[in-house]
PDB file of C-alpha atoms in Angstrom:
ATOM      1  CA  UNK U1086       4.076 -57.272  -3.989  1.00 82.00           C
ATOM      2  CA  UNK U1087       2.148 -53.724  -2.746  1.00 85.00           C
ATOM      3  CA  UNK U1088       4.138 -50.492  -2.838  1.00 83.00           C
ATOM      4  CA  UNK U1089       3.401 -47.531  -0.897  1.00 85.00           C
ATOM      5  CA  UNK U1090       4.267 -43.943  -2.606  1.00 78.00           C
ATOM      6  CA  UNK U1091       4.557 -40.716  -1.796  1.00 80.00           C
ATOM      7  CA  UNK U1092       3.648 -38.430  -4.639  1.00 83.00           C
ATOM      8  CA  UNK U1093       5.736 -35.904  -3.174  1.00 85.00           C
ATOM      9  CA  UNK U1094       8.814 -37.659  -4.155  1.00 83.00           C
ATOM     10  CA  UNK U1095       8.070 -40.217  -6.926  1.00 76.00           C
ATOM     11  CA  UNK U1096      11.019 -41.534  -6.356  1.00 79.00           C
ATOM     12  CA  UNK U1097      10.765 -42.780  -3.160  1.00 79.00           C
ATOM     13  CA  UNK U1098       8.640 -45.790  -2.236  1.00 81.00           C
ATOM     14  CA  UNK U1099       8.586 -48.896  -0.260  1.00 83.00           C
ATOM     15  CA  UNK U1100       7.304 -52.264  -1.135  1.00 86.00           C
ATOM     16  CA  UNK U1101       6.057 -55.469   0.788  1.00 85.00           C
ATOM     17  CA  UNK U1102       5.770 -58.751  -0.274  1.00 86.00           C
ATOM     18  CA  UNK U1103       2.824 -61.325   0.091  1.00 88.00           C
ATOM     19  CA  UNK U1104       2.883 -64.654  -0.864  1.00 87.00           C
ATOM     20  CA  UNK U1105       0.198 -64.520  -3.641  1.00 91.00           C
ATOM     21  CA  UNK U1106      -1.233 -62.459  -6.041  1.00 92.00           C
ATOM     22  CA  UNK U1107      -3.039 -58.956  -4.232  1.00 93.00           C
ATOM     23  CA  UNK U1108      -6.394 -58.273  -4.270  1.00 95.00           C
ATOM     24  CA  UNK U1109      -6.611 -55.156  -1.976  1.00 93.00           C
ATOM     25  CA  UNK U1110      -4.427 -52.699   0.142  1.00 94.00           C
ATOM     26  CA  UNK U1111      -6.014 -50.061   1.990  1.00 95.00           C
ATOM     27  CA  UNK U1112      -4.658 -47.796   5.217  1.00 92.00           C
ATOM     28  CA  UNK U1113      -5.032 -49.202   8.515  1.00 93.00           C
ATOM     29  CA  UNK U1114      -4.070 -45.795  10.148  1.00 92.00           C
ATOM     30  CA  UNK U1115      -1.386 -43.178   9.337  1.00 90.00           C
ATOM     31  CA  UNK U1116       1.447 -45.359   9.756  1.00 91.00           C
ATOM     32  CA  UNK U1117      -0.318 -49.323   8.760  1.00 94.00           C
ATOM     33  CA  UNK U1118      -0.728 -50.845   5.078  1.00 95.00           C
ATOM     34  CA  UNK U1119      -3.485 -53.934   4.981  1.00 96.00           C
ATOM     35  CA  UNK U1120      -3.198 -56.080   2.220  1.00 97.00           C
ATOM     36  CA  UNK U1121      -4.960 -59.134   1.137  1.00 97.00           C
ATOM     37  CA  UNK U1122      -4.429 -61.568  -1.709  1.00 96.00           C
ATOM     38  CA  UNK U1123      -5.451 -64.300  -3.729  1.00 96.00           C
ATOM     39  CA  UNK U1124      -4.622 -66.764  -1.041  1.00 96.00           C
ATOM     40  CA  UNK U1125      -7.324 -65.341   1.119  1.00 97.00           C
ATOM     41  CA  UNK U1126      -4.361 -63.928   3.361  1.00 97.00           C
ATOM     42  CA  UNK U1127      -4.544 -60.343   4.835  1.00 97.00           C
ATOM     43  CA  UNK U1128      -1.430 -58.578   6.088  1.00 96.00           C
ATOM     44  CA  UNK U1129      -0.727 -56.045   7.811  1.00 95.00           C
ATOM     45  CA  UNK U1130       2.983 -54.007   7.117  1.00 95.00           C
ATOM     46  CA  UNK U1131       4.373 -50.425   8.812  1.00 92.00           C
ATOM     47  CA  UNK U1132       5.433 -48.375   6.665  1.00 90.00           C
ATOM     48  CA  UNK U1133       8.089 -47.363   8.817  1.00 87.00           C
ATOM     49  CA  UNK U1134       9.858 -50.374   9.168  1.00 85.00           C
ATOM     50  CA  UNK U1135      10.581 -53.782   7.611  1.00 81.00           C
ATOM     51  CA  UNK U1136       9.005 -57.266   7.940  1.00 84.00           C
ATOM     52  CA  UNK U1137       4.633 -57.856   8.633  1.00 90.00           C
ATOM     53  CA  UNK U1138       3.239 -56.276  11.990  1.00 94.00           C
ATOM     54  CA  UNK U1139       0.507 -59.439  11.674  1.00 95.00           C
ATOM     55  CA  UNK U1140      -0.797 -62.110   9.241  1.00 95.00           C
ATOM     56  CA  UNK U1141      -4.432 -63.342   9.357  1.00 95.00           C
ATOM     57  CA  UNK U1142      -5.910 -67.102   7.277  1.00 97.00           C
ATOM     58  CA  UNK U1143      -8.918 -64.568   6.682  1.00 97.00           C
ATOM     59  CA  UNK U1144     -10.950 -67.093   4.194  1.00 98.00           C
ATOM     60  CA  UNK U1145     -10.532 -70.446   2.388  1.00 96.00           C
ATOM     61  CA  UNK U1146     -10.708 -68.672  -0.814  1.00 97.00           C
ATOM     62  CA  UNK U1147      -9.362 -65.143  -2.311  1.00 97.00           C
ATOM     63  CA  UNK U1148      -9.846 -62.172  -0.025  1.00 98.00           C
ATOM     64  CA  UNK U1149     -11.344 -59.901  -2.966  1.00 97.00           C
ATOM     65  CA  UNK U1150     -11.990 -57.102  -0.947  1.00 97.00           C
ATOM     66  CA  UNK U1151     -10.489 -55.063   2.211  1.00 97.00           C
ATOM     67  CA  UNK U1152     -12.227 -52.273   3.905  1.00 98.00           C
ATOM     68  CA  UNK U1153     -11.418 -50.169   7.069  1.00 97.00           C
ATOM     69  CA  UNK U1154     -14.549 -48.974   8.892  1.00 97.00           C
ATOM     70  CA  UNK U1155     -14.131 -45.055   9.664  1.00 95.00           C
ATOM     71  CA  UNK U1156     -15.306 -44.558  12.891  1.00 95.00           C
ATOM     72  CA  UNK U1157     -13.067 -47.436  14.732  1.00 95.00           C
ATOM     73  CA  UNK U1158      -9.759 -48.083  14.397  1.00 94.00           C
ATOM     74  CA  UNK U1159      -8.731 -51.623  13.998  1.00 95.00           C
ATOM     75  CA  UNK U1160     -11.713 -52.621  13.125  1.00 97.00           C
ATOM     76  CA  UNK U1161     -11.855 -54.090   9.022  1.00 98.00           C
ATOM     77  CA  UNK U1162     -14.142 -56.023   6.684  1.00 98.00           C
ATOM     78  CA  UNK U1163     -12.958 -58.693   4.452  1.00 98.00           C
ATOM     79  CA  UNK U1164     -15.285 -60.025   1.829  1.00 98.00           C
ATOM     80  CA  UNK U1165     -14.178 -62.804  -0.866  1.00 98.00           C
ATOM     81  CA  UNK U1166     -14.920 -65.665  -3.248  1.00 97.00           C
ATOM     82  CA  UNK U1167     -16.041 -68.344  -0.482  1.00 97.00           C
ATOM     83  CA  UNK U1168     -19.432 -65.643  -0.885  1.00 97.00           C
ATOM     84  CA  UNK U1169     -18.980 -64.409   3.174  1.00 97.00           C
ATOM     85  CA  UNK U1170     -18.017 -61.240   4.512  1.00 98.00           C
ATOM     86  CA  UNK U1171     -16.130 -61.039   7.607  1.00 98.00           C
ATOM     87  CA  UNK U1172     -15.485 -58.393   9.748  1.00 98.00           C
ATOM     88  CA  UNK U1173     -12.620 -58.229  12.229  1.00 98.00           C
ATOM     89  CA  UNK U1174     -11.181 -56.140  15.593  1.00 97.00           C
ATOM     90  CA  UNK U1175      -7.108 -55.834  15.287  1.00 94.00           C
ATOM     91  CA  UNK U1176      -7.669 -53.856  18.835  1.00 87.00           C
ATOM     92  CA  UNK U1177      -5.495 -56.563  20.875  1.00 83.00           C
ATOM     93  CA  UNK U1178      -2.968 -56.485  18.222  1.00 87.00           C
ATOM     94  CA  UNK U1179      -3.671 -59.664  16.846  1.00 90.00           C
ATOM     95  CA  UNK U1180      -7.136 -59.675  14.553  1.00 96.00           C
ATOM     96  CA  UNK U1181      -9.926 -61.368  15.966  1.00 96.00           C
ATOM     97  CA  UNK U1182     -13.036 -62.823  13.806  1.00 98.00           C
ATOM     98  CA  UNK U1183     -16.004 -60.418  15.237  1.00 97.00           C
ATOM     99  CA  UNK U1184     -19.048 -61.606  13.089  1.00 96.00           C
ATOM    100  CA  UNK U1185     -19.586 -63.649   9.331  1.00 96.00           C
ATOM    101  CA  UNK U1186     -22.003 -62.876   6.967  1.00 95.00           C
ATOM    102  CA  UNK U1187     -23.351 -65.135   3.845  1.00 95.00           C
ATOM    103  CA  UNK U1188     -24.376 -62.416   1.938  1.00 93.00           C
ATOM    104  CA  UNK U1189     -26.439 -64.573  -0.907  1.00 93.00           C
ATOM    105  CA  UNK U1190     -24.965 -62.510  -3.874  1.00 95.00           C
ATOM    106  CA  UNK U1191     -22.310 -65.450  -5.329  1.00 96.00           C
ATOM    107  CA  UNK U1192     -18.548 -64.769  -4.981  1.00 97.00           C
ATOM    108  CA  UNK U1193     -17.901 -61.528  -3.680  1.00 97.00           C
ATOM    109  CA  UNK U1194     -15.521 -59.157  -5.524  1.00 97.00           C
ATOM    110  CA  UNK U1195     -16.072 -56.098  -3.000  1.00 97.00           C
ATOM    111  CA  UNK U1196     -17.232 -54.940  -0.147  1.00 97.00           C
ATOM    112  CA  UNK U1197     -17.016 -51.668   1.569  1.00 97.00           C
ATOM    113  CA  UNK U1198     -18.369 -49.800   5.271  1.00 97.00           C
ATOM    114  CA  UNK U1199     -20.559 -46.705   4.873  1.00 96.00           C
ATOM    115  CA  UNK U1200     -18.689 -43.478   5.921  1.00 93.00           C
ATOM    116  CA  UNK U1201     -21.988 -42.089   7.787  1.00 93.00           C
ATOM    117  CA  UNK U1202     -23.011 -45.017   9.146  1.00 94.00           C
ATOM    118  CA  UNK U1203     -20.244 -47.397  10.295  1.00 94.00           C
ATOM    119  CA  UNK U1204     -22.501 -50.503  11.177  1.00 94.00           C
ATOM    120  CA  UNK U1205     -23.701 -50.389   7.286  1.00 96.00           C
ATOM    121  CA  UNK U1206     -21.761 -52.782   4.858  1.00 96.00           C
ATOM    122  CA  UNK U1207     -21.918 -53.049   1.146  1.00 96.00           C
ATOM    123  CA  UNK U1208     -20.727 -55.516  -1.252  1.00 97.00           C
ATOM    124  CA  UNK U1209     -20.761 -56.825  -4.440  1.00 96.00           C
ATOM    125  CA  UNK U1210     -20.891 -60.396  -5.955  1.00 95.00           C
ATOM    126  CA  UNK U1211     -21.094 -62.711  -9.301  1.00 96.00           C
ATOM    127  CA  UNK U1212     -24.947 -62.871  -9.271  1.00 94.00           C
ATOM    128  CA  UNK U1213     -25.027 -58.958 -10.535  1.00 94.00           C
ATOM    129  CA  UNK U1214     -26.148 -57.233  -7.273  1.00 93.00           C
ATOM    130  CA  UNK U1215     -24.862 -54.957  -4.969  1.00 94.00           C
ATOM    131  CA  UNK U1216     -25.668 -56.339  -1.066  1.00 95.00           C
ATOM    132  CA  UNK U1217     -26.534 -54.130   1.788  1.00 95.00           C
ATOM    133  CA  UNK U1218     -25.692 -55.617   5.443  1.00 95.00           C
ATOM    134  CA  UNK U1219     -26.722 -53.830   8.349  1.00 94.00           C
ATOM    135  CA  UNK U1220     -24.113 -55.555  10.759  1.00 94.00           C
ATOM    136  CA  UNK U1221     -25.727 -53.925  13.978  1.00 92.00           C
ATOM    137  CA  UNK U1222     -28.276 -57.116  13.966  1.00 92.00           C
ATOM    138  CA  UNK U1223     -24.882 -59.199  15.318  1.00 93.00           C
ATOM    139  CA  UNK U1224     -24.131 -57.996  19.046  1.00 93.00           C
ATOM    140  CA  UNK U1225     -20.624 -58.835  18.978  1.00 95.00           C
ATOM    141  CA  UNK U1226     -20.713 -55.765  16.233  1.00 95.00           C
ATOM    142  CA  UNK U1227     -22.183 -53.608  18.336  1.00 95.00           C
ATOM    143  CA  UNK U1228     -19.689 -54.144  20.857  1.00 94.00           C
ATOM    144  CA  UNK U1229     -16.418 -53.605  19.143  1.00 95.00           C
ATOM    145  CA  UNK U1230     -18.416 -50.282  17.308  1.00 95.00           C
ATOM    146  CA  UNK U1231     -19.370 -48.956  20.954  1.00 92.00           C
ATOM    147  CA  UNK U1232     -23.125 -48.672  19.559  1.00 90.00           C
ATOM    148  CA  UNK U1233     -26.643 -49.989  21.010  1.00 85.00           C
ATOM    149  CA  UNK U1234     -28.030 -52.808  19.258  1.00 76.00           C
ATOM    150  CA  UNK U1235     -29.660 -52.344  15.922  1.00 64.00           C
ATOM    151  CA  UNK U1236     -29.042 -48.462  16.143  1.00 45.00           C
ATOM    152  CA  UNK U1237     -29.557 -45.897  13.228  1.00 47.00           C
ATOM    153  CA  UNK U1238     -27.618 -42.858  12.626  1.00 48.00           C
ATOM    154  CA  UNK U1239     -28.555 -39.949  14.939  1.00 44.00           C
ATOM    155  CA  UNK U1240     -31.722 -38.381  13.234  1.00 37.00           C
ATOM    156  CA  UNK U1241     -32.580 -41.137  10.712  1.00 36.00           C
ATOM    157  CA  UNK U1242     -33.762 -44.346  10.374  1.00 33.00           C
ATOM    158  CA  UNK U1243     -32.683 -47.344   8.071  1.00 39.00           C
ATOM    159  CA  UNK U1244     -34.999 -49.050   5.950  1.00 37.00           C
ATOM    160  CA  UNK U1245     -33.566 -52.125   6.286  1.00 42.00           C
ATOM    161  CA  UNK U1246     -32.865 -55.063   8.305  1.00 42.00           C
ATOM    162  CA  UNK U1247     -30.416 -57.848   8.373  1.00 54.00           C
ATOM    163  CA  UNK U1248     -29.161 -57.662   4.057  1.00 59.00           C
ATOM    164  CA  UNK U1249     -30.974 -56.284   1.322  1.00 61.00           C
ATOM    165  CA  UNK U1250     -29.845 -56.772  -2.457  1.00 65.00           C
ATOM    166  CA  UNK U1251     -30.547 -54.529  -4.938  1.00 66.00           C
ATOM    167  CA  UNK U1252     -30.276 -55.615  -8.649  1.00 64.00           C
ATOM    168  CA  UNK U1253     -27.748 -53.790 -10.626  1.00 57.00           C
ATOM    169  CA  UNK U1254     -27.900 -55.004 -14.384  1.00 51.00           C
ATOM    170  CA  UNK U1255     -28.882 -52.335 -16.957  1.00 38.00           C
ATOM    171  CA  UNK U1256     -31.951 -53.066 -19.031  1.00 36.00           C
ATOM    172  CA  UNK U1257     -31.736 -54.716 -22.629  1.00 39.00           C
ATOM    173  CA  UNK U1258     -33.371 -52.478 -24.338  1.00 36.00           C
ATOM    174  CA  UNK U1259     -34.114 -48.879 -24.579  1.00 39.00           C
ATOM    175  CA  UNK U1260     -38.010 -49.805 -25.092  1.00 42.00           C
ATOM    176  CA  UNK U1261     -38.140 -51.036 -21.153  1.00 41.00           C
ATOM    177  CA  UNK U1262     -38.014 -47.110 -20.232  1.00 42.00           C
ATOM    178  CA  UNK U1263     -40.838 -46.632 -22.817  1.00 43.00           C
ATOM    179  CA  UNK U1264     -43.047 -49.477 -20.880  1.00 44.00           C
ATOM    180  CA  UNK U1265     -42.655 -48.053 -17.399  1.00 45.00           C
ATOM    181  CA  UNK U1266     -43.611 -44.728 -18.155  1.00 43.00           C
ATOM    182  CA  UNK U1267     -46.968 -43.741 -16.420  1.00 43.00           C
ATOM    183  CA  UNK U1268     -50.245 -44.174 -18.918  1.00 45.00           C
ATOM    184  CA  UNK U1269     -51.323 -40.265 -19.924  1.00 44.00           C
ATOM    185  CA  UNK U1270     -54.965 -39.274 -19.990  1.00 48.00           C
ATOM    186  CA  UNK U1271     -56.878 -40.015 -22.679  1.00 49.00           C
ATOM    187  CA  UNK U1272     -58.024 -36.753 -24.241  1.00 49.00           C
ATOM    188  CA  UNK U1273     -61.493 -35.438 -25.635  1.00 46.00           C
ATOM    189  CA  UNK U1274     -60.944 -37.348 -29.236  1.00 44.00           C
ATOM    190  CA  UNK U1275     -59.920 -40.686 -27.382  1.00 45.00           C
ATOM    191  CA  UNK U1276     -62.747 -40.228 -24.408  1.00 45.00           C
ATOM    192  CA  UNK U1277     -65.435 -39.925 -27.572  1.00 42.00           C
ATOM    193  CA  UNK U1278     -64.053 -42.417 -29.414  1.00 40.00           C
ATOM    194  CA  UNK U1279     -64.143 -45.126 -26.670  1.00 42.00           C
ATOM    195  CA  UNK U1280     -67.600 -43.991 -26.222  1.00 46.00           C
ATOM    196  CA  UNK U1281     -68.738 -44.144 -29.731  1.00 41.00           C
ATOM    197  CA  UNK U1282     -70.719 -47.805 -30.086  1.00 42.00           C
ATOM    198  CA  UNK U1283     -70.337 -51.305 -28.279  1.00 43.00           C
ATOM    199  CA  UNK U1284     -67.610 -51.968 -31.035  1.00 44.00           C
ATOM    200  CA  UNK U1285     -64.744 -49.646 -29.427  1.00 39.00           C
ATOM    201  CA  UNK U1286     -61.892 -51.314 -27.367  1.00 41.00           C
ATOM    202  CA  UNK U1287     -59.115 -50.224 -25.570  1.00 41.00           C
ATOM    203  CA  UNK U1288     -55.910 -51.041 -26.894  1.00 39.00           C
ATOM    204  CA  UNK U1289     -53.256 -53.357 -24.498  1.00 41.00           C
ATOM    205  CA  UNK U1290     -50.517 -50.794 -24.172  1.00 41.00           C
ATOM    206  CA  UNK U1291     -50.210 -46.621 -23.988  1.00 43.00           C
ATOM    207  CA  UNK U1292     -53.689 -45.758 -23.261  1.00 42.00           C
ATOM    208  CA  UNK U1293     -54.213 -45.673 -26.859  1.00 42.00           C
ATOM    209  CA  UNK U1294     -57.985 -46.558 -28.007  1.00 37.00           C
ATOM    210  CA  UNK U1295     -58.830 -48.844 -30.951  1.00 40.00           C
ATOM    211  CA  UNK U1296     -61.920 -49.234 -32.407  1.00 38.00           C
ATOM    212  CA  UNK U1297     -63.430 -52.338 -35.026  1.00 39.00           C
ATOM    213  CA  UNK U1298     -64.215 -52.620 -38.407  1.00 41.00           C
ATOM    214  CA  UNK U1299     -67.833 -51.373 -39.031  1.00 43.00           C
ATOM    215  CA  UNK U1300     -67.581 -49.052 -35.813  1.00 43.00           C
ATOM    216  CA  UNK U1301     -68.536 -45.744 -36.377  1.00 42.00           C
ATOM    217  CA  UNK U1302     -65.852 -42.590 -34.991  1.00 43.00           C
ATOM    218  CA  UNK U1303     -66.273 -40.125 -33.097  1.00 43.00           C
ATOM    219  CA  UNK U1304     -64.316 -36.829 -32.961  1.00 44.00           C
ATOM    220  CA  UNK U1305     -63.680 -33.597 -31.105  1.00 44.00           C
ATOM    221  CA  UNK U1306     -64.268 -30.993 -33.848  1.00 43.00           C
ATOM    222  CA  UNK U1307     -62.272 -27.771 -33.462  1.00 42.00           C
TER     223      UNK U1307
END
């Protein structure tokens, strides 16, 4: 079941049911709930009246995720565990399939359009990354957006093309900041040390300088 509230008057709401378990609900428009469930069902319900305005077989597997792109009405994304994301054009009342996408990041749990730039997608899936799909490489896209093929935002570019993933696990350790910090300078006692007899060696890690047994030091004195 999804419920639709208005905080105004708590005690006032309206509810709609789906035949499995929901995932997602998001506004269509002012007046248009979509919902989409574990069935891999997406539905669309007025809030204003009773019974579904449309019902879409939107993937073989739960629809996860539901997203609305902001510059286009009627047109949605739909990502889910059958790994694809799918965007769709309700403009003829009944949704159409517009492109696919098999976004490489596992079973997708989320996916969402990019409020400056409606032809960008984003998702995320089981393998630990967050996906970023710039859908204006599929024509059909471009049509139902009303944009030229492959276009960037007015005054930009994007530095991608097609889906880029970027990894989104946190490090194990505290220590892995240590080892990508930039190597300082050695200073005046290191630079004489490393100069002080065939003997001296550099050490593997932090610019540090070590020097053997039987090596004699050198030193900056003050």
């Amino acid at each position: 079941t999804a419920a639709v509230l208005d905080v105004r008057a708590p005690g006032s709401h309206r509810s709609f049911t789906v035949d499995a378990d929901v995932e997602g609900a998001v506004w269509g428009s002012d007046t248009h709930v979509l919902v989409s469930s574990e069935d891999g069902h997406v539905a669309c319900f007025d809030v204003r009246a009773e019974g579904r305005v449309w019902a879409l077989s939107a993937h073989h597997k739960a629809a996860t995720g539901l997203t609305c792109n902001p510059a286009v009405a009627g047109v949605f994304a739909t990502c889910s565990t059958d790994k694809t994301v799918k965007v769709w054009s309700s403009a003829a009342g009944t949704p159409q399939l517009v492109c696919a996408k098999e976004m490489n990041l596992g079973a997708l749990f989320d996916v969402a359009f990019c409020g400056d730039a409606p032809h960008l997608l984003a998702a995320g899936g089981s393998t630990g990354k967050v996906g970023v799909w710039d859908a204006s490489e599929s024509t059909a896209v471009c049509e139902v957006l009303g944009i030229p093929h492959a276009s960037t935002p007015a005054g930009g570019s994007i530095a991608m093309s097609g889906m880029q993933a970027v990894d989104v696990h946190t490090s194990d350790s505290e220590d892995d900041d240590d080892d990508d910090e930039t190597p300082r300078a050695p200073g005046p006692a290191a630079g004489a040390a490393a100069g002080a007899g065939s003997g001296a060696a550099k050490a593997k890690s932090k610019g540090k300088v070590a020097v053997k047994k039987g090596g004699s030091k050198a030193g900056a004195r003050r």
